[in-house]
Amino acid sequence: MNAFCKNIPDKTFEKLNHNGEFTRLAVSPGIINKHYTPAQFQTIAKVVGETGAIKYSASYSILVSIPTVDVAATTKELQDAGLYVATKQGPIVAMKACDFCDGDKMEAAPITQQLYHSLEGIAVPTRLRLNVNGCASACYNPVYDDIGLVYQKDSFDVYLGAVPMGANAQAGTLFAKRVAVDRIESFLHEIISLYNEHARPNEPFYKFYRRTNSADYWKM
Ligand code: SF4
């Protein structure tokens, strides 16, 4: 049984990618949707073929390593299969969301989509993860992301300052309670602008927030 004893894959991205011949794409069914169809899995298997590699990640996506020369065509093939390909990498705002109870609790889905179009991809000093959860159960752990949003009846509680990983990982703290749905987009833009304006080069968001949170400009 391979659950524990065989964890030495033949084809990691690092092993494949000696000279930039391979590119890694993060693929998922969507920002909210977490269900793949069999046809989508077949498409993933087809584009990876015998040469590439497939790995699941901690960020609700599957990582596929594919030949760099095929990136444009492969991205299109995956998108044509209805898959979401995170095409923007690096130090940007990257959005995550819960699955909204597999579509049963979609009250916050429209504003989540609006936030995605407004915020995803904004350049920041260090990659900033924004996690939207659709109710107070907060079961996709938004308080452990840089900015955690927990929806509750036409408003969001906003958590900041989490140390997302490492031995000193820590949940964020409640920064603002009940920010109205029609205010949340500009509210988040203000936070991201503060980060861009006042952070040190490459300073992670939690360090920036913990270093500056007594400054007047946080009185929003
Ligand atoms: S956070 Fe709430 S809405 Fe989202 S999946 Fe969990 S229970 Fe459902």
GROMACS .gro file of C-alpha atoms and ligand atoms in nm:
model
  228
    1MET     CA    1   0.000   0.000   0.000
    2ASN     CA    2   0.135   0.334  -0.111
    3ALA     CA    3  -0.037   0.565   0.134
    4PHE     CA    4   0.282   0.614   0.333
    5CYS     CA    5   0.564   0.400   0.202
    6LYS     CA    6   0.595   0.530  -0.155
    7ASN     CA    7   0.621   0.903  -0.162
    8ILE     CA    8   0.908   0.942  -0.404
    9PRO     CA    9   0.743   1.033  -0.733
   10ASP     CA   10   0.940   0.973  -1.051
   11LYS     CA   11   0.828   1.296  -1.211
   12THR     CA   12   0.811   1.602  -0.989
   13PHE     CA   13   0.796   1.941  -1.155
   14GLU     CA   14   1.154   2.005  -1.041
   15LYS     CA   15   1.279   1.679  -1.194
   16LEU     CA   16   1.105   1.750  -1.522
   17ASN     CA   17   1.193   2.114  -1.548
   18HIS     CA   18   1.571   2.122  -1.588
   19ASN     CA   19   1.585   2.394  -1.853
   20GLY     CA   20   1.242   2.548  -1.847
   21GLU     CA   21   1.102   2.279  -2.078
   22PHE     CA   22   0.801   2.234  -1.850
   23THR     CA   23   0.547   2.478  -1.714
   24ARG     CA   24   0.320   2.418  -1.417
   25LEU     CA   25  -0.045   2.520  -1.441
   26ALA     CA   26  -0.292   2.533  -1.150
   27VAL     CA   27  -0.621   2.388  -1.270
   28SER     CA   28  -0.955   2.364  -1.089
   29PRO     CA   29  -1.325   2.339  -1.172
   30GLY     CA   30  -1.371   2.703  -1.064
   31ILE     CA   31  -1.327   2.949  -0.779
   32ILE     CA   32  -1.644   2.819  -0.609
   33ASN     CA   33  -1.708   2.489  -0.785
   34LYS     CA   34  -1.494   2.204  -0.650
   35HIS     CA   35  -1.642   1.919  -0.860
   36TYR     CA   36  -1.462   1.781  -1.164
   37THR     CA   37  -1.647   1.588  -1.430
   38PRO     CA   38  -1.505   1.263  -1.567
   39ALA     CA   39  -1.461   1.439  -1.904
   40GLN     CA   40  -1.252   1.710  -1.738
   41PHE     CA   41  -1.032   1.446  -1.575
   42GLN     CA   42  -0.992   1.283  -1.916
   43THR     CA   43  -0.886   1.618  -2.063
   44ILE     CA   44  -0.632   1.666  -1.784
   45ALA     CA   45  -0.494   1.317  -1.843
   46LYS     CA   46  -0.476   1.382  -2.218
   47VAL     CA   47  -0.287   1.713  -2.198
   48VAL     CA   48  -0.039   1.574  -1.945
   49GLY     CA   49   0.015   1.259  -2.150
   50GLU     CA   50   0.311   1.032  -2.085
   51THR     CA   51   0.564   1.311  -2.038
   52GLY     CA   52   0.407   1.545  -1.782
   53ALA     CA   53   0.298   1.513  -1.420
   54ILE     CA   54  -0.014   1.568  -1.210
   55LYS     CA   55  -0.021   1.663  -0.843
   56TYR     CA   56  -0.290   1.790  -0.610
   57SER     CA   57  -0.213   2.096  -0.402
   58ALA     CA   58  -0.324   2.255  -0.077
   59SER     CA   59  -0.492   2.541  -0.264
   60TYR     CA   60  -0.797   2.359  -0.401
   61SER     CA   61  -0.636   2.297  -0.740
   62ILE     CA   62  -0.452   2.031  -0.935
   63LEU     CA   63  -0.107   2.117  -1.060
   64VAL     CA   64  -0.024   1.988  -1.406
   65SER     CA   65   0.326   1.997  -1.551
   66ILE     CA   66   0.313   2.024  -1.927
   67PRO     CA   67   0.568   2.102  -2.200
   68THR     CA   68   0.624   2.478  -2.212
   69VAL     CA   69   0.591   2.484  -2.591
   70ASP     CA   70   0.231   2.366  -2.555
   71VAL     CA   71   0.118   2.612  -2.286
   72ALA     CA   72  -0.112   2.829  -2.500
   73ALA     CA   73  -0.283   2.536  -2.673
   74THR     CA   74  -0.309   2.334  -2.351
   75THR     CA   75  -0.455   2.626  -2.158
   76LYS     CA   76  -0.719   2.668  -2.425
   77GLU     CA   77  -0.799   2.296  -2.427
   78LEU     CA   78  -0.843   2.296  -2.048
   79GLN     CA   79  -1.058   2.608  -2.060
   80ASP     CA   80  -1.268   2.460  -2.342
   81ALA     CA   81  -1.334   2.165  -2.108
   82GLY     CA   82  -1.481   2.414  -1.859
   83LEU     CA   83  -1.180   2.417  -1.630
   84TYR     CA   84  -1.040   2.724  -1.458
   85VAL     CA   85  -0.670   2.779  -1.527
   86ALA     CA   86  -0.497   3.027  -1.297
   87THR     CA   87  -0.299   3.204  -1.566
   88LYS     CA   88  -0.161   3.481  -1.345
   89GLN     CA   89   0.120   3.381  -1.111
   90GLY     CA   90   0.360   3.562  -0.879
   91PRO     CA   91   0.298   3.851  -0.638
   92ILE     CA   92  -0.067   3.922  -0.705
   93VAL     CA   93  -0.401   3.911  -0.525
   94ALA     CA   94  -0.525   3.552  -0.563
   95MET     CA   95  -0.881   3.460  -0.470
   96LYS     CA   96  -1.015   3.147  -0.309
   97ALA     CA   97  -1.365   3.064  -0.192
   98CYS     CA   98  -1.558   2.791  -0.016
   99ASP     CA   99  -1.786   2.570  -0.225
  100PHE     CA  100  -2.101   2.747  -0.099
  101CYS     CA  101  -2.231   2.412   0.021
  102ASP     CA  102  -2.196   2.266  -0.327
  103GLY     CA  103  -2.420   2.538  -0.462
  104ASP     CA  104  -2.694   2.515  -0.198
  105LYS     CA  105  -2.598   2.841  -0.023
  106MET     CA  106  -2.522   3.078  -0.310
  107GLU     CA  107  -2.627   3.406  -0.147
  108ALA     CA  108  -2.272   3.543  -0.152
  109ALA     CA  109  -2.178   3.401  -0.492
  110PRO     CA  110  -2.262   3.712  -0.701
  111ILE     CA  111  -2.050   3.943  -0.483
  112THR     CA  112  -1.773   3.681  -0.480
  113GLN     CA  113  -1.771   3.687  -0.859
  114GLN     CA  114  -1.768   4.067  -0.858
  115LEU     CA  115  -1.475   4.070  -0.615
  116TYR     CA  116  -1.291   3.821  -0.834
  117HIS     CA  117  -1.323   4.043  -1.142
  118SER     CA  118  -1.227   4.352  -0.946
  119LEU     CA  119  -0.935   4.219  -0.737
  120GLU     CA  120  -0.782   3.901  -0.881
  121GLY     CA  121  -0.442   3.973  -1.034
  122ILE     CA  122  -0.374   4.313  -0.874
  123ALA     CA  123   0.003   4.344  -0.826
  124VAL     CA  124   0.114   4.350  -0.460
  125PRO     CA  125   0.451   4.319  -0.280
  126THR     CA  126   0.400   3.948  -0.198
  127ARG     CA  127   0.127   3.711  -0.309
  128LEU     CA  128  -0.188   3.790  -0.111
  129ARG     CA  129  -0.458   3.528  -0.064
  130LEU     CA  130  -0.815   3.646  -0.026
  131ASN     CA  131  -1.055   3.376   0.091
  132VAL     CA  132  -1.433   3.425   0.078
  133ASN     CA  133  -1.659   3.193   0.279
  134GLY     CA  134  -2.034   3.194   0.243
  135CYS     CA  135  -2.146   3.163   0.606
  136ALA     CA  136  -2.030   3.174   0.967
  137SER     CA  137  -1.930   2.806   0.960
  138ALA     CA  138  -1.625   2.934   0.768
  139CYS     CA  139  -1.530   2.576   0.689
  140TYR     CA  140  -1.265   2.664   0.428
  141ASN     CA  141  -1.058   2.839   0.697
  142PRO     CA  142  -1.064   3.199   0.573
  143VAL     CA  143  -0.915   3.318   0.903
  144TYR     CA  144  -0.591   3.144   0.800
  145ASP     CA  145  -0.555   3.342   0.479
  146ASP     CA  146  -0.416   3.694   0.440
  147ILE     CA  147  -0.760   3.844   0.407
  148GLY     CA  148  -1.049   3.629   0.526
  149LEU     CA  149  -1.408   3.723   0.446
  150VAL     CA  150  -1.696   3.555   0.625
  151TYR     CA  151  -2.038   3.633   0.482
  152GLN     CA  152  -2.333   3.687   0.712
  153LYS     CA  153  -2.659   3.830   0.587
  154ASP     CA  154  -2.574   4.109   0.342
  155SER     CA  155  -2.237   4.179   0.501
  156PHE     CA  156  -1.889   4.042   0.561
  157ASP     CA  157  -1.670   4.009   0.867
  158VAL     CA  158  -1.312   4.083   0.761
  159TYR     CA  159  -1.014   3.906   0.920
  160LEU     CA  160  -0.655   4.022   0.874
  161GLY     CA  161  -0.309   3.934   0.997
  162ALA     CA  162  -0.305   3.554   0.973
  163VAL     CA  163   0.030   3.379   0.957
  164PRO     CA  164  -0.086   3.127   0.697
  165MET     CA  165   0.183   2.860   0.742
  166GLY     CA  166   0.493   2.754   0.931
  167ALA     CA  167   0.555   2.657   1.292
  168ASN     CA  168   0.419   2.995   1.404
  169ALA     CA  169   0.102   2.978   1.196
  170GLN     CA  170  -0.176   3.179   1.353
  171ALA     CA  171  -0.530   3.279   1.271
  172GLY     CA  172  -0.601   3.635   1.172
  173THR     CA  173  -0.806   3.862   1.393
  174LEU     CA  174  -1.135   4.034   1.330
  175PHE     CA  175  -1.056   4.367   1.165
  176ALA     CA  176  -1.402   4.484   1.067
  177LYS     CA  177  -1.745   4.350   1.145
  178ARG     CA  178  -2.047   4.359   0.919
  179VAL     CA  179  -1.903   4.546   0.620
  180ALA     CA  180  -2.201   4.581   0.387
  181VAL     CA  181  -2.198   4.394   0.057
  182ASP     CA  182  -2.217   4.720  -0.137
  183ARG     CA  183  -1.912   4.855   0.053
  184ILE     CA  184  -1.687   4.549   0.057
  185GLU     CA  185  -1.527   4.597  -0.285
  186SER     CA  186  -1.403   4.951  -0.213
  187PHE     CA  187  -1.310   4.844   0.142
  188LEU     CA  188  -1.079   4.572   0.006
  189HIS     CA  189  -0.932   4.808  -0.252
  190GLU     CA  190  -0.842   5.043   0.032
  191ILE     CA  191  -0.664   4.763   0.222
  192ILE     CA  192  -0.474   4.656  -0.088
  193SER     CA  193  -0.376   5.017  -0.160
  194LEU     CA  194  -0.240   5.055   0.194
  195TYR     CA  195  -0.035   4.739   0.144
  196ASN     CA  196   0.103   4.866  -0.187
  197GLU     CA  197   0.174   5.211  -0.049
  198HIS     CA  198   0.330   5.132   0.290
  199ALA     CA  199   0.480   4.781   0.275
  200ARG     CA  200   0.852   4.721   0.257
  201PRO     CA  201   0.979   4.545  -0.057
  202ASN     CA  202   0.859   4.180  -0.058
  203GLU     CA  203   0.702   4.217   0.287
  204PRO     CA  204   0.433   3.953   0.341
  205PHE     CA  205   0.092   4.091   0.419
  206TYR     CA  206   0.081   3.958   0.778
  207LYS     CA  207   0.415   4.119   0.863
  208PHE     CA  208   0.304   4.444   0.709
  209TYR     CA  209  -0.027   4.439   0.896
  210ARG     CA  210   0.126   4.346   1.232
  211ARG     CA  211   0.397   4.610   1.192
  212THR     CA  212   0.161   4.893   1.099
  213ASN     CA  213  -0.181   4.818   1.245
  214SER     CA  214  -0.162   5.100   1.497
  215ALA     CA  215  -0.104   5.359   1.223
  216ASP     CA  216  -0.379   5.612   1.164
  217TYR     CA  217  -0.431   5.500   0.807
  218TRP     CA  218  -0.592   5.177   0.932
  219LYS     CA  219  -0.882   5.375   1.081
  220MET     CA  220  -1.108   5.304   0.787
  221SF4     S1  221  -1.847   2.819   0.473
  221SF4    FE1  222  -2.070   2.795   0.489
  221SF4     S2  223  -2.147   2.824   0.280
  221SF4    FE2  224  -1.925   2.782   0.266
  221SF4     S3  225  -1.913   2.558   0.233
  221SF4    FE3  226  -1.890   2.599   0.454
  221SF4     S4  227  -2.097   2.576   0.536
  221SF4    FE4  228  -2.118   2.602   0.312
   0.00000   0.00000   0.00000
